[in-house]
C-alpha positions as a Markdown table, in Angstrom:
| # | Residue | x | y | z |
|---|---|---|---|---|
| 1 | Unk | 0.0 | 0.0 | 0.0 |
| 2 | Unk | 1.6 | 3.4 | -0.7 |
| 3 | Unk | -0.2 | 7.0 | -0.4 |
| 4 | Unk | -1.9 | 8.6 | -3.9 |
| 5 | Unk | -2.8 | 12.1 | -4.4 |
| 6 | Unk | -4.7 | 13.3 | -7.2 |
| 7 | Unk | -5.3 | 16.7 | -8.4 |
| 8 | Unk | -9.1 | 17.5 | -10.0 |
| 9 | Unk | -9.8 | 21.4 | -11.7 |
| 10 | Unk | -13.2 | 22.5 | -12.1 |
| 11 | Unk | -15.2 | 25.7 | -13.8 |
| 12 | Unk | -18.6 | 27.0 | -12.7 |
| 13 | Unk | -20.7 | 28.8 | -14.2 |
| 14 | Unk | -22.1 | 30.5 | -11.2 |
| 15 | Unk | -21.0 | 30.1 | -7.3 |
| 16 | Unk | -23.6 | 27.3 | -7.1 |
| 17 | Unk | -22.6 | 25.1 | -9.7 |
| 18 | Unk | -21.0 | 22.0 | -8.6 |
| 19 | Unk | -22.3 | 19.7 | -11.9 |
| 20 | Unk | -18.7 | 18.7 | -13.2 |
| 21 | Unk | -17.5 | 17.7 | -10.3 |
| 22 | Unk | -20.8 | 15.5 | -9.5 |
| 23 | Unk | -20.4 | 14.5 | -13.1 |
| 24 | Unk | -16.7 | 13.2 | -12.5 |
| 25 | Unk | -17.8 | 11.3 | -9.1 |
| 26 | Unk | -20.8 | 9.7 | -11.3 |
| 27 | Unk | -18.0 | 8.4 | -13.9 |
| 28 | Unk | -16.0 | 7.3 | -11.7 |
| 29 | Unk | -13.1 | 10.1 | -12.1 |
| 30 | Unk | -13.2 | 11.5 | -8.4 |
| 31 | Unk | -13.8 | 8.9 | -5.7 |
| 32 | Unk | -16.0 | 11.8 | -2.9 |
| 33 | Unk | -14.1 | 9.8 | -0.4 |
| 34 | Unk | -11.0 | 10.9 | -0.5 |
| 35 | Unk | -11.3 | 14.2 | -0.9 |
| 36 | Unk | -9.6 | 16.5 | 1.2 |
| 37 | Unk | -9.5 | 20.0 | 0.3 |
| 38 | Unk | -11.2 | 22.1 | -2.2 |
| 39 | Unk | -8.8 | 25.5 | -3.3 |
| 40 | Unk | -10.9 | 28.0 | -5.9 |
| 41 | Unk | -11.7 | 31.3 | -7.0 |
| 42 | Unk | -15.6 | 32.6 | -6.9 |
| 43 | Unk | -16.6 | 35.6 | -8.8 |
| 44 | Unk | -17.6 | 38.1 | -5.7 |
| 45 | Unk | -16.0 | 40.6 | -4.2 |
| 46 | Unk | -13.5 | 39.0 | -2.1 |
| 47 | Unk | -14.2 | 41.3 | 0.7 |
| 48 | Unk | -16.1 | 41.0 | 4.2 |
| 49 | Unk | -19.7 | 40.8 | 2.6 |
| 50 | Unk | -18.2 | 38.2 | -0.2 |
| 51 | Unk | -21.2 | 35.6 | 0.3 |
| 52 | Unk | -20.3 | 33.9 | -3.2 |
| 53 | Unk | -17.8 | 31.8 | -1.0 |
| 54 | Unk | -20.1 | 30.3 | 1.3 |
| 55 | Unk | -22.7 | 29.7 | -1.3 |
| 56 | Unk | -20.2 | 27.3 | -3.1 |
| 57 | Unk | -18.9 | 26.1 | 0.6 |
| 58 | Unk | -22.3 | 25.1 | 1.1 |
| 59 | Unk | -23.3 | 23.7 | -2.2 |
| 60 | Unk | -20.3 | 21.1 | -2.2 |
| 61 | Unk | -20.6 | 20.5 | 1.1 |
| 62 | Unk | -24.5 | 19.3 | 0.1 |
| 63 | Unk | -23.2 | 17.6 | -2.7 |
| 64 | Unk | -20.5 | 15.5 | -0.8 |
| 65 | Unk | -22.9 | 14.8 | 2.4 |
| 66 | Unk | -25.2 | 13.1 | -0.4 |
| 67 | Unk | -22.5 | 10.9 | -2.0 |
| 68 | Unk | -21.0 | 10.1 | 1.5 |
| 69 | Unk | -24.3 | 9.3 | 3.5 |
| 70 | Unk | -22.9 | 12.0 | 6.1 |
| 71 | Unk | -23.8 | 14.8 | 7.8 |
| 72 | Unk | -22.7 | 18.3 | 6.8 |
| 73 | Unk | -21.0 | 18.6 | 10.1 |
| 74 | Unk | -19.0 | 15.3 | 9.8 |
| 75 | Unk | -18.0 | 17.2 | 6.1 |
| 76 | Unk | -16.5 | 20.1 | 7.9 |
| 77 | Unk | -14.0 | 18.0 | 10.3 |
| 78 | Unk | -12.6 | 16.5 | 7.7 |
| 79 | Unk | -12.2 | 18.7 | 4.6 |
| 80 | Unk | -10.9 | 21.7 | 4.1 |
| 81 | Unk | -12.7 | 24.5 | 1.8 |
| 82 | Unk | -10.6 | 27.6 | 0.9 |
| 83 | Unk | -12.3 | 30.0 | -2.0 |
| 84 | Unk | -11.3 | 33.1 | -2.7 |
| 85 | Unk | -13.1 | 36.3 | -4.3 |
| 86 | Unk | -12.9 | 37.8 | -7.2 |
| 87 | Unk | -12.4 | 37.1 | -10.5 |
| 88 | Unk | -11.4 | 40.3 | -12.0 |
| 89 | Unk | -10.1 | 40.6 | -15.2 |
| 90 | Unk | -9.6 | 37.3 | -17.3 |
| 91 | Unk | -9.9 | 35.0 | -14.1 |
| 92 | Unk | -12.3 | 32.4 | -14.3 |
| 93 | Unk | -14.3 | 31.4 | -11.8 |
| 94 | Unk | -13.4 | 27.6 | -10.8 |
| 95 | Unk | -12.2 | 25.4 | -8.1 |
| 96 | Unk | -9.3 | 22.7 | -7.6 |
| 97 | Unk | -10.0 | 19.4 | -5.6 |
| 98 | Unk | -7.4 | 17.6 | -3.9 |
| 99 | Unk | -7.4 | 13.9 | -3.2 |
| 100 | Unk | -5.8 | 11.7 | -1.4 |
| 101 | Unk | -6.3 | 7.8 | -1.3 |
| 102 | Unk | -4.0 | 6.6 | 1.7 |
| 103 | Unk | -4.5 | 2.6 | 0.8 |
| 104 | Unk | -4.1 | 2.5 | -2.8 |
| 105 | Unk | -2.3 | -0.5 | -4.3 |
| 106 | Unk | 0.9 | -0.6 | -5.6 |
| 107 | Unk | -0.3 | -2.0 | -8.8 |
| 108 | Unk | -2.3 | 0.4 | -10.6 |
| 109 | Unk | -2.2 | 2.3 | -14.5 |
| 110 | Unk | -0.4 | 5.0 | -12.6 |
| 111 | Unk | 3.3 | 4.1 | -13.2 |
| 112 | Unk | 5.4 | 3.5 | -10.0 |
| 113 | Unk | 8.1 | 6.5 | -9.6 |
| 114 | Unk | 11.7 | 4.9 | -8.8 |
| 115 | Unk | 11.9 | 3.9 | -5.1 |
| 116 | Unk | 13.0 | 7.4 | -3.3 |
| 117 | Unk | 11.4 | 9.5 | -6.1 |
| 118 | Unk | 9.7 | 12.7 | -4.5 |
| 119 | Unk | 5.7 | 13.3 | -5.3 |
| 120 | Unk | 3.3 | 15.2 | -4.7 |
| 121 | Unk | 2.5 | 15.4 | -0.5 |
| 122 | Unk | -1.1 | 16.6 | 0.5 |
| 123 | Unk | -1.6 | 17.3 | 4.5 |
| 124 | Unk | -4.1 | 18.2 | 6.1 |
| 125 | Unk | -5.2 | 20.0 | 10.0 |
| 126 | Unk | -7.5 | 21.7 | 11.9 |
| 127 | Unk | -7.3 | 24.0 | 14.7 |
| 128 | Unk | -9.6 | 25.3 | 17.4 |
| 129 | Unk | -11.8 | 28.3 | 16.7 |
| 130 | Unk | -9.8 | 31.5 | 18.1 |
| 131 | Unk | -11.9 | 33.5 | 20.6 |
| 132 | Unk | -12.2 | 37.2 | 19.1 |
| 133 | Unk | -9.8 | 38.4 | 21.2 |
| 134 | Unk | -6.8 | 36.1 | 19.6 |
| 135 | Unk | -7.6 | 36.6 | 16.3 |
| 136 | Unk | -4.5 | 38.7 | 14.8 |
| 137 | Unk | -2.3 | 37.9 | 18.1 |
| 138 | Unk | 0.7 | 35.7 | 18.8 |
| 139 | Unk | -1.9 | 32.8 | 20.3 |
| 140 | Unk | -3.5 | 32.9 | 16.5 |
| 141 | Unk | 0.0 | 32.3 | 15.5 |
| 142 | Unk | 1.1 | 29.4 | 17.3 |
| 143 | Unk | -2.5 | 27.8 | 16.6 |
| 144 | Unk | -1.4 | 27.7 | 12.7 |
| 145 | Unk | 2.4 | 26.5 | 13.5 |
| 146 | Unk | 1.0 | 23.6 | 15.6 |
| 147 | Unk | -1.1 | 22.8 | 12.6 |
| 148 | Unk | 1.6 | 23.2 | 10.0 |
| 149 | Unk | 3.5 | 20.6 | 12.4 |
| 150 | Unk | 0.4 | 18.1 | 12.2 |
| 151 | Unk | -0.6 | 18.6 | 8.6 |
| 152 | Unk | 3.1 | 18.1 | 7.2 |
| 153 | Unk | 2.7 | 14.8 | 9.7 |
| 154 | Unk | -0.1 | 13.7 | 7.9 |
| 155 | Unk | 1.3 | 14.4 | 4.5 |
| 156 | Unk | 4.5 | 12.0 | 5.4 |
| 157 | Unk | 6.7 | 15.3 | 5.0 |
| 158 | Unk | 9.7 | 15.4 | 7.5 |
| 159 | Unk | 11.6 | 17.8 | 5.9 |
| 160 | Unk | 10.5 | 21.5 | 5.8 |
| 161 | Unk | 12.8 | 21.7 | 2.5 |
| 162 | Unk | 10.1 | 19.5 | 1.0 |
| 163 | Unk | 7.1 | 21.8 | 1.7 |
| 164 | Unk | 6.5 | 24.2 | -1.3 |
| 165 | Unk | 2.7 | 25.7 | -0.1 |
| 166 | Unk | 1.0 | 26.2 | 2.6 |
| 167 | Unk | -2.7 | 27.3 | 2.3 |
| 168 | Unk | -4.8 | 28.1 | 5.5 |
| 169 | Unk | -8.2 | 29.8 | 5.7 |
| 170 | Unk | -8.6 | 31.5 | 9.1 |
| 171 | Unk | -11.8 | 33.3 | 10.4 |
| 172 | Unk | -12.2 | 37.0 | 11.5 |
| 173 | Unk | -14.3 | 39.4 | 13.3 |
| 174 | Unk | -17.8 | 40.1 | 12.1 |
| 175 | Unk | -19.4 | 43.8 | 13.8 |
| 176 | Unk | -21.9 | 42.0 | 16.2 |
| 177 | Unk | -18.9 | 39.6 | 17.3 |
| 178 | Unk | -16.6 | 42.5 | 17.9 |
| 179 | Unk | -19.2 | 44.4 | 20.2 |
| 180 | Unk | -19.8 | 41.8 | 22.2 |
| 181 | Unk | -16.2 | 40.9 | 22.8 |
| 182 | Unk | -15.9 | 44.6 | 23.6 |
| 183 | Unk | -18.4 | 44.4 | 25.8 |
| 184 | Unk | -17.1 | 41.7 | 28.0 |
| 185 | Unk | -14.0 | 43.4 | 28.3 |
| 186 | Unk | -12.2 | 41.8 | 25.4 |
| 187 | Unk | -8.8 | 43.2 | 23.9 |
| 188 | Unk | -9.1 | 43.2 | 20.2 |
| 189 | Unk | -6.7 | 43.4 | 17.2 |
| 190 | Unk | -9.2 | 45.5 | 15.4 |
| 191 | Unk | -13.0 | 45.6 | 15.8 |
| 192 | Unk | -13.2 | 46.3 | 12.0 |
| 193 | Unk | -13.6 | 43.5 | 10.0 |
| 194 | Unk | -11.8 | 44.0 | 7.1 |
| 195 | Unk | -9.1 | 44.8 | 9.3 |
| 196 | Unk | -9.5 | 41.9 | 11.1 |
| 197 | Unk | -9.1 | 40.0 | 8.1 |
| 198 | Unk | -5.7 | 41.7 | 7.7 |
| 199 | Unk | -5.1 | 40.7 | 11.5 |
| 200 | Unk | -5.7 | 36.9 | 10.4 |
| 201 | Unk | -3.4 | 36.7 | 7.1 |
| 202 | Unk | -0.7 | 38.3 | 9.2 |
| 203 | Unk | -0.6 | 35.9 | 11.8 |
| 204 | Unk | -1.1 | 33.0 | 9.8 |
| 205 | Unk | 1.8 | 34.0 | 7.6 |
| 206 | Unk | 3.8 | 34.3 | 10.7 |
| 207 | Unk | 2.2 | 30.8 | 12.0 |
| 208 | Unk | 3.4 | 29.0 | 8.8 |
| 209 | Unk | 7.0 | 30.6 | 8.9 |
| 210 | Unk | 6.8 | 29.5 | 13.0 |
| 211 | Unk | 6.0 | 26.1 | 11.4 |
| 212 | Unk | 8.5 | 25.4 | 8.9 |
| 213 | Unk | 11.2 | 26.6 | 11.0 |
| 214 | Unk | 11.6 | 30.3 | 8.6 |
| 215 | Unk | 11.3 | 32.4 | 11.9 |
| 216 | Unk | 12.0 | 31.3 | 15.7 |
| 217 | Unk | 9.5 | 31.2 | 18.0 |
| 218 | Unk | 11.1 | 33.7 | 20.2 |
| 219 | Unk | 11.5 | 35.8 | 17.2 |
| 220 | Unk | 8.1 | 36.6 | 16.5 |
| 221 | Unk | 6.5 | 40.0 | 17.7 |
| 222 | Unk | 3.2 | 40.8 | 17.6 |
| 223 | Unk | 5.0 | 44.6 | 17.3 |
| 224 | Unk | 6.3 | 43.2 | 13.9 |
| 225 | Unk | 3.3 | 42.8 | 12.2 |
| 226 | Unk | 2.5 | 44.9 | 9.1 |
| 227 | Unk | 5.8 | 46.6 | 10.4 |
| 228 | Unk | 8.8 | 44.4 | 9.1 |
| 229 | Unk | 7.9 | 43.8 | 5.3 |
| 230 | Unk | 11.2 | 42.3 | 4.8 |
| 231 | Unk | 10.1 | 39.8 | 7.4 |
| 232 | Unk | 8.1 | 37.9 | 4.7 |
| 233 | Unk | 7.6 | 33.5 | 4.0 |
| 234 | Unk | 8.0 | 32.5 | 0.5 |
| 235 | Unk | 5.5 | 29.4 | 1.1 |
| 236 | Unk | 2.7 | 31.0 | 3.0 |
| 237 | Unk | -0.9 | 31.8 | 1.3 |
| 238 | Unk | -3.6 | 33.4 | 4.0 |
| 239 | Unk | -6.8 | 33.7 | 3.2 |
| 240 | Unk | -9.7 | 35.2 | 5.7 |
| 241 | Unk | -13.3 | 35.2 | 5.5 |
| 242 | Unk | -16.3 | 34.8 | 7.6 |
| 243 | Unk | -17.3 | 31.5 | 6.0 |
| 244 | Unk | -15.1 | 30.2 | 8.8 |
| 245 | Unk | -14.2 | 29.8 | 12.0 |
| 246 | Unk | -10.8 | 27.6 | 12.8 |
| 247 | Unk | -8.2 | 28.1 | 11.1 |
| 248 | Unk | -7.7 | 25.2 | 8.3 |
| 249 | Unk | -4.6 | 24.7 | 6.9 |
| 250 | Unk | -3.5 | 22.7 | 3.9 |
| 251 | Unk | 0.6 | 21.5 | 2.8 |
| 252 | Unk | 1.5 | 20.4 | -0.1 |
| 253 | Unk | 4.8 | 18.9 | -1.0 |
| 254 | Unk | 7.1 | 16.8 | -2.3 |
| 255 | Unk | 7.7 | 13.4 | -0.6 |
| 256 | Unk | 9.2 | 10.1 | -1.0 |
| 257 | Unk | 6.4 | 7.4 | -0.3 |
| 258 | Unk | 3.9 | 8.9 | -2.5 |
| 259 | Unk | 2.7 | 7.4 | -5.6 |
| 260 | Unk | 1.0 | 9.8 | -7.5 |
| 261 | Unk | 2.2 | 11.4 | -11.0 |
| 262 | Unk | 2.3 | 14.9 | -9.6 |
| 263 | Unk | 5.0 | 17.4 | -8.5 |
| 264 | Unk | 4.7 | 21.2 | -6.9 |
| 265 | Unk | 7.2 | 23.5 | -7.5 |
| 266 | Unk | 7.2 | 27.1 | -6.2 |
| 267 | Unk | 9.0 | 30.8 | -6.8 |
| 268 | Unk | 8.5 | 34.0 | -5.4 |
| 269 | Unk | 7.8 | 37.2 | -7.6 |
| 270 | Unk | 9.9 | 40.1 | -6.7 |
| 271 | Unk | 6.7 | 42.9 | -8.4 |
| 272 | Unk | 3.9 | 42.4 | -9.9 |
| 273 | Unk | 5.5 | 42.7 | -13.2 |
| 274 | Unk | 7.8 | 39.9 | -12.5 |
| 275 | Unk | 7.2 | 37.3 | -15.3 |
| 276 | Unk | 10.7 | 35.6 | -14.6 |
| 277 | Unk | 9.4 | 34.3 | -11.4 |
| 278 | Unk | 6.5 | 32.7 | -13.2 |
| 279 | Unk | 9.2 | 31.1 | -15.8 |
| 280 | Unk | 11.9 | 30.1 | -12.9 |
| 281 | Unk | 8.8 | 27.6 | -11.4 |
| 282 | Unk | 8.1 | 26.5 | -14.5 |
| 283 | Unk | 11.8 | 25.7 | -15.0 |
| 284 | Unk | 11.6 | 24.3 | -11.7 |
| 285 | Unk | 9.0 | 21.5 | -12.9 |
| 286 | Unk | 11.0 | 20.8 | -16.1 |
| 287 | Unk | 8.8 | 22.8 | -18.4 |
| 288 | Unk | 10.5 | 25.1 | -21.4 |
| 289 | Unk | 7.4 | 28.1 | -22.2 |
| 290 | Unk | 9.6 | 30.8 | -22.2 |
| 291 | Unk | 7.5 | 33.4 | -24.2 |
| 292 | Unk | 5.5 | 30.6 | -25.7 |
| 293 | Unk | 2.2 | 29.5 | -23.4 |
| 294 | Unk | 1.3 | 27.0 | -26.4 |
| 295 | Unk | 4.6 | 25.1 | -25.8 |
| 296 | Unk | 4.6 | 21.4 | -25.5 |
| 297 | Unk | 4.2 | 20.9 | -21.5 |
| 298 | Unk | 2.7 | 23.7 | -20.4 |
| 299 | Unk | -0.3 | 21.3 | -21.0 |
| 300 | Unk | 1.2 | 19.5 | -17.5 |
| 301 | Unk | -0.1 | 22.4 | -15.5 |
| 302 | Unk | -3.1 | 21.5 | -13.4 |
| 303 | Unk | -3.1 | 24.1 | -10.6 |
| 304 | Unk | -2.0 | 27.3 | -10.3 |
| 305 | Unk | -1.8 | 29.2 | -6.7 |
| 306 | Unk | -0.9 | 33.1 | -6.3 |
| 307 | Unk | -0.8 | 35.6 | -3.9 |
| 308 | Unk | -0.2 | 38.9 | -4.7 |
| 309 | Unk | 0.0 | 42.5 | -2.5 |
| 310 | Unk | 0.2 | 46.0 | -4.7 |
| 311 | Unk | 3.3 | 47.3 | -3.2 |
| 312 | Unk | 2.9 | 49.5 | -0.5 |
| 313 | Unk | 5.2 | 52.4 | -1.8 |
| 314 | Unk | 2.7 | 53.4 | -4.4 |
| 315 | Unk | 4.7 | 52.4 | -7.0 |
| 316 | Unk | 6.2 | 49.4 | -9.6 |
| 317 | Unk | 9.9 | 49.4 | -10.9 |
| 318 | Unk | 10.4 | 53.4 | -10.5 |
| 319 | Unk | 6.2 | 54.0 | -11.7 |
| 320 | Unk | 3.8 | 55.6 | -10.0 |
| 321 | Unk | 0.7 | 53.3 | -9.3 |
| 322 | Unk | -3.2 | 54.7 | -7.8 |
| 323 | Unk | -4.4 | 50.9 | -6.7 |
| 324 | Unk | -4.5 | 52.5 | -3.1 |
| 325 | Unk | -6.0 | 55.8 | -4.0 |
| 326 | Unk | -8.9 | 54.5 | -5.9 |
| 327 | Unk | -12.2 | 54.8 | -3.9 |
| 328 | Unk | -14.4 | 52.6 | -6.1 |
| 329 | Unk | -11.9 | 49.8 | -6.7 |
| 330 | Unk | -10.4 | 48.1 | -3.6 |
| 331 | Unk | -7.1 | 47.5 | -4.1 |
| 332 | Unk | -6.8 | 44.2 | -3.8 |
| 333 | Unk | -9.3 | 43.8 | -6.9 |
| 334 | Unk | -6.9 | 45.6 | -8.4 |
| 335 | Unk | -4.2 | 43.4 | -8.2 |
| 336 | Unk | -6.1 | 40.3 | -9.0 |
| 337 | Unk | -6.6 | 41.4 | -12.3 |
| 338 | Unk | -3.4 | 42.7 | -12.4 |
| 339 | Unk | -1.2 | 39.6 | -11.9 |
| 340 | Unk | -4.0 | 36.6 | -12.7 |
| 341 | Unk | -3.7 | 38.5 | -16.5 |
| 342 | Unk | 0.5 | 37.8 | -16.4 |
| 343 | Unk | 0.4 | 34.3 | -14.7 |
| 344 | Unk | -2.3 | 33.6 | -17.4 |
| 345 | Unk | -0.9 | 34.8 | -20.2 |
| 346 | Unk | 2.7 | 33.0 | -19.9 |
| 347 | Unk | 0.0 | 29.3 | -18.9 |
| 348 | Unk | -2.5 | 30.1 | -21.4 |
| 349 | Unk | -5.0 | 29.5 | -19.1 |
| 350 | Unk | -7.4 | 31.3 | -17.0 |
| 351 | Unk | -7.9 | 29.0 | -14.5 |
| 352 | Unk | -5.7 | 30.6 | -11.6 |
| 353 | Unk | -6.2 | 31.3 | -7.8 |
| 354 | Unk | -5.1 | 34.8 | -7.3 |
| 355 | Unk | -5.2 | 36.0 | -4.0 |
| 356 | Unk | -5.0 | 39.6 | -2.6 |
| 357 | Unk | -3.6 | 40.4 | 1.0 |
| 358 | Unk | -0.2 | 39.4 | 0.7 |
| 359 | Unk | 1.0 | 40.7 | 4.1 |
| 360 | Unk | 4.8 | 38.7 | 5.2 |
| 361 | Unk | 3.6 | 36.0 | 2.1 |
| 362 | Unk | 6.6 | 36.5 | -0.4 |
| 363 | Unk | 8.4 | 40.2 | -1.3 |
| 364 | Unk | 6.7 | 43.3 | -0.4 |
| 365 | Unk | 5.3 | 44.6 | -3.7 |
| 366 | Unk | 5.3 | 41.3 | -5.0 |
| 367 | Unk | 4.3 | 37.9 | -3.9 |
| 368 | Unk | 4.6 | 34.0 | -4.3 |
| 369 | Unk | 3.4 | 31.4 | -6.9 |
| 370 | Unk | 3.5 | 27.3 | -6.8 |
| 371 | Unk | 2.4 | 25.4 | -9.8 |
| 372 | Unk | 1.1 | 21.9 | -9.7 |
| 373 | Unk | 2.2 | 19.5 | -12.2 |
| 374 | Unk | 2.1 | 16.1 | -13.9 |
| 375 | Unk | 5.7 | 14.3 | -13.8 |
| 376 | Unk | 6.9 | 14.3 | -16.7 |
């Protein structure tokens, strides 16, 4: 018996629509059991009031309870739904599911890799839901590094080295929440929201670099937060929404004992002009599309993660930019758009989760990128 993972992309054609993926369980092509995580892009705002995300939360969820003879509760311990919002520009609205069959046989159409050979790694872990007044705080930050710790355990990963992503979906503060909290006494981060949100990808990206050993423990400062932009992981994707309430987080990886005819490869992007990072991770995975997304292998490509930040200073490579002055744009729609058209244009595909709030995840100004692929 050896470990499988299989990656499954899907489109939608609105935030309810989960008929390819019921289509692929009916033929056969997804088995609902082992399905651990769900990574996609809906087409709302991506913004405290985006609702789009927990319509298609709830809709798979329904979907899977069916197959699986199990309660919609019994669904959320066990797998992990992180969508983002927005699909600005050429982005298409669409989401990734990730399997993992822990028994499968040696023997199967899937060839064998050679013995030591390094596949793709999917872990899995939960933590408890923060009370409000931990959310953005050090105790929010040590709840994701514990689960880093038990996910890459899951996954078979002993090596940090090995990790290449690591995708967690924390919670924030809604207004009644925060008013309460106050009310009781509480301490908060922030009592706004969208602020809150902020709070959450901040310490999450600190929580993963805790995790896989990029900062001490004794290192991180709560003072640090939004403060030290060169303090920054090249692994770490945060999302926040109020879909959710733990924080879930999700490794992949490379690692020996795995079967399946995948590999991940990642590479940060110094700007949000910086299409060498883009071609550096495809080099990574063995793929030659320099200036050519219709090149033989690019075809390999079955997942695309991003996140993204406009850079702070107001500017990219020398040139003034207004993503933060605009008052009928957020920002982070901006930049979206922005880099989900370069990372599509050098795949060729539109299919890509690009996500905003890039706080301490890859170079300030710029962000990070990990491309799942079949072996070659």
């Amino acid at each position: 018996m050896a470990m499988r993972a299989s990656v499954h992309r899907f489109t939608m054609r609105d935030p309810a629509d989960v008929s390819q993926l019921a289509l692929a369980i009916e033929r056969g092509q997804v088995n609902p059991a082992h399905i651990v995580a769900f990574i996609g892009k809906t087409e709302g705002n991506g913004l405290v009031n985006d609702y789009t995300r927990g319509y298609l939360v709830l809709s798979l969820k329904l979907l899977l309870a069916a197959q699986l003879g199990k309660t919609q509760e019994e669904i959320t311990r066990s797998v992990i739904f992180v969508f983002s919002g927005g699909t600005e520009g050429v982005l298409t609205p669409h989401y990734t599911v990730f399997c993992v069959d822990r028994q499968a046989p040696a023997a199967t159409a899937v060839p064998a890799p050679a013995p030591g050979t390094k596949r793709l790694a999917i872990g899995r872990a939960f933590t408890p839901v923060p009370e409000p007044q931990e959310i953005g705080t050090r105790a929010q930050v040590n709840m994701v590094a514990d689960a880093v710790h038990r996910a890459m355990a899951e996954a078979a990963i002993t090596d940090p080295a090995d990790v290449h992503f690591v995708q967690v979906k924390g919670g924030c503060v809604t207004s009644d929440v925060a008013q309460a909290a106050l009310a009781r006494g509480a301490k908060l981060a922030s009592s706004d929201p969208n602020k809150s949100m902020a709070f959450t990808r901040v310490a999450g990206a600190f929580g993963v670099m805790q995790g896989l050993g990029e900062i001490a423990p004794e290192a991180v400062d709560e003072a640090s937060f939004f403060t030290r932009p060169e303090i920054w992981s090249a692994r770490a994707s945060i999302s926040s929404g109020i879909e959710v309430g733990e924080n879930e987080v999700v490794v992949f990886g490379n690692a020996a004992g795995w079967t399946s005819d995948f590999v991940i490869a990642h590479h940060t992007m110094e700007d949000a002009l910086d299409i060498n990072g883009i071609y550096a991770c495809l080099d990574d995975l063995g793929i030659a599309a320099r200036g050519d997304n219709r090149a033989t292998g690019i075809e390999r490509i079955v997942c695309a993660l991003v996140k993204c930040e406009p850079d702070a200073r107001g500017q990219v490579r020398g040139q003034r930019h207004t993503m933060w002055q605009d008052g009928d744009i957020n920002a982070q729609r901006h930049i979206r758009g922005a880099v989900g058209g370069l990372v599509a244009g050098v795949l060729g595909d539109t299919r890509i989760f690009v996500s905003g709030g890039a706080e301490h995840q890859g170079p300030p100004g710029g962000g990070l990128l990990a491309l799942i692929a079949r072996a070659a």
